[in-house]
PDB file of C-alpha atoms and ligand atoms in Angstrom:
ATOM      1  CA  MET A 383       0.124   0.040  -0.047  1.00 49.00           C
ATOM      2  CA  ASP A 384       1.179   3.513  -0.883  1.00 53.00           C
ATOM      3  CA  THR A 385       0.657   5.160   2.606  1.00 51.00           C
ATOM      4  CA  ARG A 386       1.438   8.607   1.057  1.00 52.00           C
ATOM      5  CA  ARG A 387      -2.214   8.361  -0.358  1.00 54.00           C
ATOM      6  CA  LEU A 388      -3.664   8.299   3.022  1.00 53.00           C
ATOM      7  CA  ASN A 389      -2.187  11.685   3.696  1.00 51.00           C
ATOM      8  CA  PHE A 390      -4.417  13.464   0.905  1.00 63.00           C
ATOM      9  CA  CYS A 391      -7.622  14.658   1.393  1.00 79.00           C
ATOM     10  CA  ARG A 392      -9.579  15.493  -1.862  1.00 85.00           C
ATOM     11  CA  GLY A 393     -13.167  16.584  -2.560  1.00 89.00           C
ATOM     12  CA  LYS A 394     -15.384  18.538  -4.909  1.00 92.00           C
ATOM     13  CA  VAL A 395     -17.428  21.419  -3.917  1.00 94.00           C
ATOM     14  CA  ILE A 396     -20.059  23.035  -5.980  1.00 95.00           C
ATOM     15  CA  THR A 397     -21.022  26.617  -5.298  1.00 95.00           C
ATOM     16  CA  ASP A 398     -24.582  27.678  -4.629  1.00 95.00           C
ATOM     17  CA  PRO A 399     -26.325  30.127  -7.095  1.00 94.00           C
ATOM     18  CA  GLN A 400     -24.636  33.196  -5.614  1.00 94.00           C
ATOM     19  CA  GLY A 401     -21.068  31.574  -5.982  1.00 92.00           C
ATOM     20  CA  ARG A 402     -20.741  30.735  -2.329  1.00 94.00           C
ATOM     21  CA  TYR A 403     -18.948  27.531  -1.172  1.00 94.00           C
ATOM     22  CA  SER A 404     -17.973  25.949   2.194  1.00 91.00           C
ATOM     23  CA  PHE A 405     -16.410  22.848   3.345  1.00 89.00           C
ATOM     24  CA  ILE A 406     -14.946  21.246   6.412  1.00 89.00           C
ATOM     25  CA  THR A 407     -11.617  19.573   6.530  1.00 88.00           C
ATOM     26  CA  ILE A 408      -8.672  19.140   8.747  1.00 88.00           C
ATOM     27  CA  MET A 409      -5.931  21.645   9.047  1.00 90.00           C
ATOM     28  CA  PRO A 410      -3.273  20.519   6.802  1.00 92.00           C
ATOM     29  CA  GLY A 411       0.292  20.304   7.959  1.00 92.00           C
ATOM     30  CA  LYS A 412       3.388  21.228   6.294  1.00 94.00           C
ATOM     31  CA  TYR A 413       5.265  18.864   4.122  1.00 91.00           C
ATOM     32  CA  GLY A 414       8.528  18.501   2.822  1.00 89.00           C
ATOM     33  CA  TRP A 415      11.752  16.441   2.587  1.00 78.00           C
ATOM     34  CA  GLY A 416      15.055  17.560   3.931  1.00 78.00           C
ATOM     35  CA  TRP A 417      15.462  21.208   3.447  1.00 82.00           C
ATOM     36  CA  TYR A 418      12.302  21.448   1.583  1.00 84.00           C
ATOM     37  CA  THR A 419       9.373  22.626   3.647  1.00 93.00           C
ATOM     38  CA  ARG A 420       6.207  23.868   2.336  1.00 96.00           C
ATOM     39  CA  PRO A 421       3.790  26.169   4.191  1.00 97.00           C
ATOM     40  CA  ALA A 422       0.477  24.296   5.133  1.00 96.00           C
ATOM     41  CA  HIS A 423      -1.899  24.988   2.318  1.00 96.00           C
ATOM     42  CA  VAL A 424      -5.010  23.584   0.499  1.00 95.00           C
ATOM     43  CA  HIS A 425      -4.827  23.211  -3.307  1.00 95.00           C
ATOM     44  CA  PHE A 426      -7.792  24.466  -5.315  1.00 96.00           C
ATOM     45  CA  ARG A 427      -8.848  23.697  -8.956  1.00 96.00           C
ATOM     46  CA  VAL A 428     -11.538  26.306  -9.608  1.00 96.00           C
ATOM     47  CA  THR A 429     -13.793  25.971 -12.964  1.00 95.00           C
ATOM     48  CA  ALA A 430     -16.909  27.848 -14.154  1.00 94.00           C
ATOM     49  CA  PRO A 431     -18.496  27.777 -17.531  1.00 93.00           C
ATOM     50  CA  GLY A 432     -17.012  30.183 -19.860  1.00 94.00           C
ATOM     51  CA  ARG A 433     -14.090  30.897 -17.496  1.00 94.00           C
ATOM     52  CA  ARG A 434     -10.651  29.915 -17.512  1.00 94.00           C
ATOM     53  CA  THR A 435      -9.696  27.155 -14.848  1.00 95.00           C
ATOM     54  CA  LEU A 436      -7.909  28.607 -11.808  1.00 96.00           C
ATOM     55  CA  VAL A 437      -5.405  26.281  -9.996  1.00 96.00           C
ATOM     56  CA  THR A 438      -4.077  27.803  -6.977  1.00 96.00           C
ATOM     57  CA  GLN A 439      -3.274  27.282  -3.179  1.00 97.00           C
ATOM     58  CA  MET A 440      -4.560  28.854  -0.259  1.00 97.00           C
ATOM     59  CA  TYR A 441      -2.375  29.473   2.899  1.00 97.00           C
ATOM     60  CA  PHE A 442      -2.948  30.407   6.385  1.00 97.00           C
ATOM     61  CA  SER A 443      -1.677  33.719   8.078  1.00 97.00           C
ATOM     62  CA  GLY A 444       1.030  33.276  10.792  1.00 95.00           C
ATOM     63  CA  ASP A 445       2.775  30.282   9.041  1.00 96.00           C
ATOM     64  CA  SER A 446       6.441  30.669   9.474  1.00 95.00           C
ATOM     65  CA  SER A 447       7.059  29.241   6.050  1.00 95.00           C
ATOM     66  CA  LEU A 448       5.253  31.810   3.758  1.00 96.00           C
ATOM     67  CA  GLY A 449       6.807  33.887   1.354  1.00 95.00           C
ATOM     68  CA  ASP A 450      10.696  34.087   1.240  1.00 94.00           C
ATOM     69  CA  HIS A 451      10.840  30.796   3.523  1.00 93.00           C
ATOM     70  CA  ASP A 452       8.656  28.868   0.786  1.00 94.00           C
ATOM     71  CA  PRO A 453      11.032  27.051  -1.361  1.00 92.00           C
ATOM     72  CA  CYS A 454       8.394  26.982  -4.049  1.00 92.00           C
ATOM     73  CA  GLY A 455       9.154  30.240  -5.858  1.00 88.00           C
ATOM     74  CA  PHE A 456       6.014  30.109  -8.054  1.00 93.00           C
ATOM     75  CA  CYS A 457       3.183  28.823  -5.651  1.00 94.00           C
ATOM     76  CA  GLY A 458       2.021  32.396  -4.347  1.00 95.00           C
ATOM     77  CA  SER A 459       2.522  31.962  -0.672  1.00 96.00           C
ATOM     78  CA  GLU A 460       4.067  35.479  -0.660  1.00 96.00           C
ATOM     79  CA  ASN A 461       0.598  36.829  -2.152  1.00 96.00           C
ATOM     80  CA  PRO A 462      -1.508  38.170   0.657  1.00 96.00           C
ATOM     81  CA  SER A 463      -4.701  37.433  -1.567  1.00 96.00           C
ATOM     82  CA  GLN A 464      -3.847  33.833  -1.136  1.00 97.00           C
ATOM     83  CA  VAL A 465      -3.302  33.948   2.661  1.00 97.00           C
ATOM     84  CA  ALA A 466      -6.510  33.319   4.632  1.00 97.00           C
ATOM     85  CA  GLU A 467      -6.953  34.520   8.284  1.00 97.00           C
ATOM     86  CA  PRO A 468      -8.176  31.570  10.415  1.00 96.00           C
ATOM     87  CA  ARG A 469     -10.306  32.751  13.210  1.00 97.00           C
ATOM     88  CA  ALA A 470     -12.460  31.106  16.072  1.00 97.00           C
ATOM     89  CA  PRO A 471     -15.728  29.885  15.117  1.00 96.00           C
ATOM     90  CA  SER A 472     -18.800  31.906  16.220  1.00 95.00           C
ATOM     91  CA  GLY A 473     -22.311  30.842  16.876  1.00 92.00           C
ATOM     92  CA  ASP A 474     -23.180  27.406  15.223  1.00 90.00           C
ATOM     93  CA  GLU A 475     -19.872  27.181  13.337  1.00 92.00           C
ATOM     94  CA  GLY A 476     -18.211  25.408  16.183  1.00 94.00           C
ATOM     95  CA  ARG A 477     -20.061  22.201  15.957  1.00 93.00           C
ATOM     96  CA  TYR A 478     -20.632  19.947  12.833  1.00 90.00           C
ATOM     97  CA  THR A 479     -22.735  16.801  13.006  1.00 90.00           C
ATOM     98  CA  VAL A 480     -22.864  14.186  10.175  1.00 85.00           C
ATOM     99  CA  GLY A 481     -24.105  10.482  10.623  1.00 91.00           C
ATOM    100  CA  GLY A 482     -24.637  10.889  14.184  1.00 93.00           C
ATOM    101  CA  THR A 483     -21.140  12.001  14.877  1.00 91.00           C
ATOM    102  CA  SER A 484     -20.503  15.602  16.201  1.00 91.00           C
ATOM    103  CA  TYR A 485     -17.156  17.200  15.518  1.00 89.00           C
ATOM    104  CA  THR A 486     -15.670  20.386  16.978  1.00 94.00           C
ATOM    105  CA  ILE A 487     -14.657  22.995  14.654  1.00 94.00           C
ATOM    106  CA  SER A 488     -11.670  24.905  16.166  1.00 95.00           C
ATOM    107  CA  GLU A 489     -10.904  27.453  13.256  1.00 95.00           C
ATOM    108  CA  VAL A 490     -12.747  29.030  10.558  1.00 95.00           C
ATOM    109  CA  ALA A 491     -11.138  30.450   7.347  1.00 94.00           C
ATOM    110  CA  GLU A 492     -12.997  32.495   4.691  1.00 94.00           C
ATOM    111  CA  TRP A 493     -11.377  32.984   1.185  1.00 95.00           C
ATOM    112  CA  ASP A 494     -13.045  34.486  -1.710  1.00 94.00           C
ATOM    113  CA  ILE A 495     -11.984  33.270  -5.127  1.00 94.00           C
ATOM    114  CA  VAL A 496     -12.583  35.410  -8.190  1.00 89.00           C
ATOM    115  CA  LEU A 497     -12.534  34.054 -11.676  1.00 89.00           C
ATOM    116  CA  ASN A 498     -11.786  36.689 -14.421  1.00 82.00           C
TER     117      ASN A 498
HETATM  118 FE1  FE2 B 817       0.661  20.917  -1.816  1.00 78.47          FE
END
């Protein structure tokens, strides 16, 4: 078994008619090999009819591997528009229940995506 596959979470999210989306996931960790350490991030591939596909990554503020510390020189972690600001959940955001199991949400991040 290729255990690396167990470390990857993937999903497909479809926006509502207003283009809003949301999903719940685990906070990704940094990864790398030897000197190579990438900041924690989530990959996105965003498509919409009549629009060019956007492939990008969302990062999290406060990560010490952002920007100049990111060995990937073209991944955008130096770009403030790609860095989300996690915050504590408010109201009903703190709990998520599915299939009879309830989960505690520890952080919420909002990230707007604009397709040109
Ligand atoms: Fe990655």
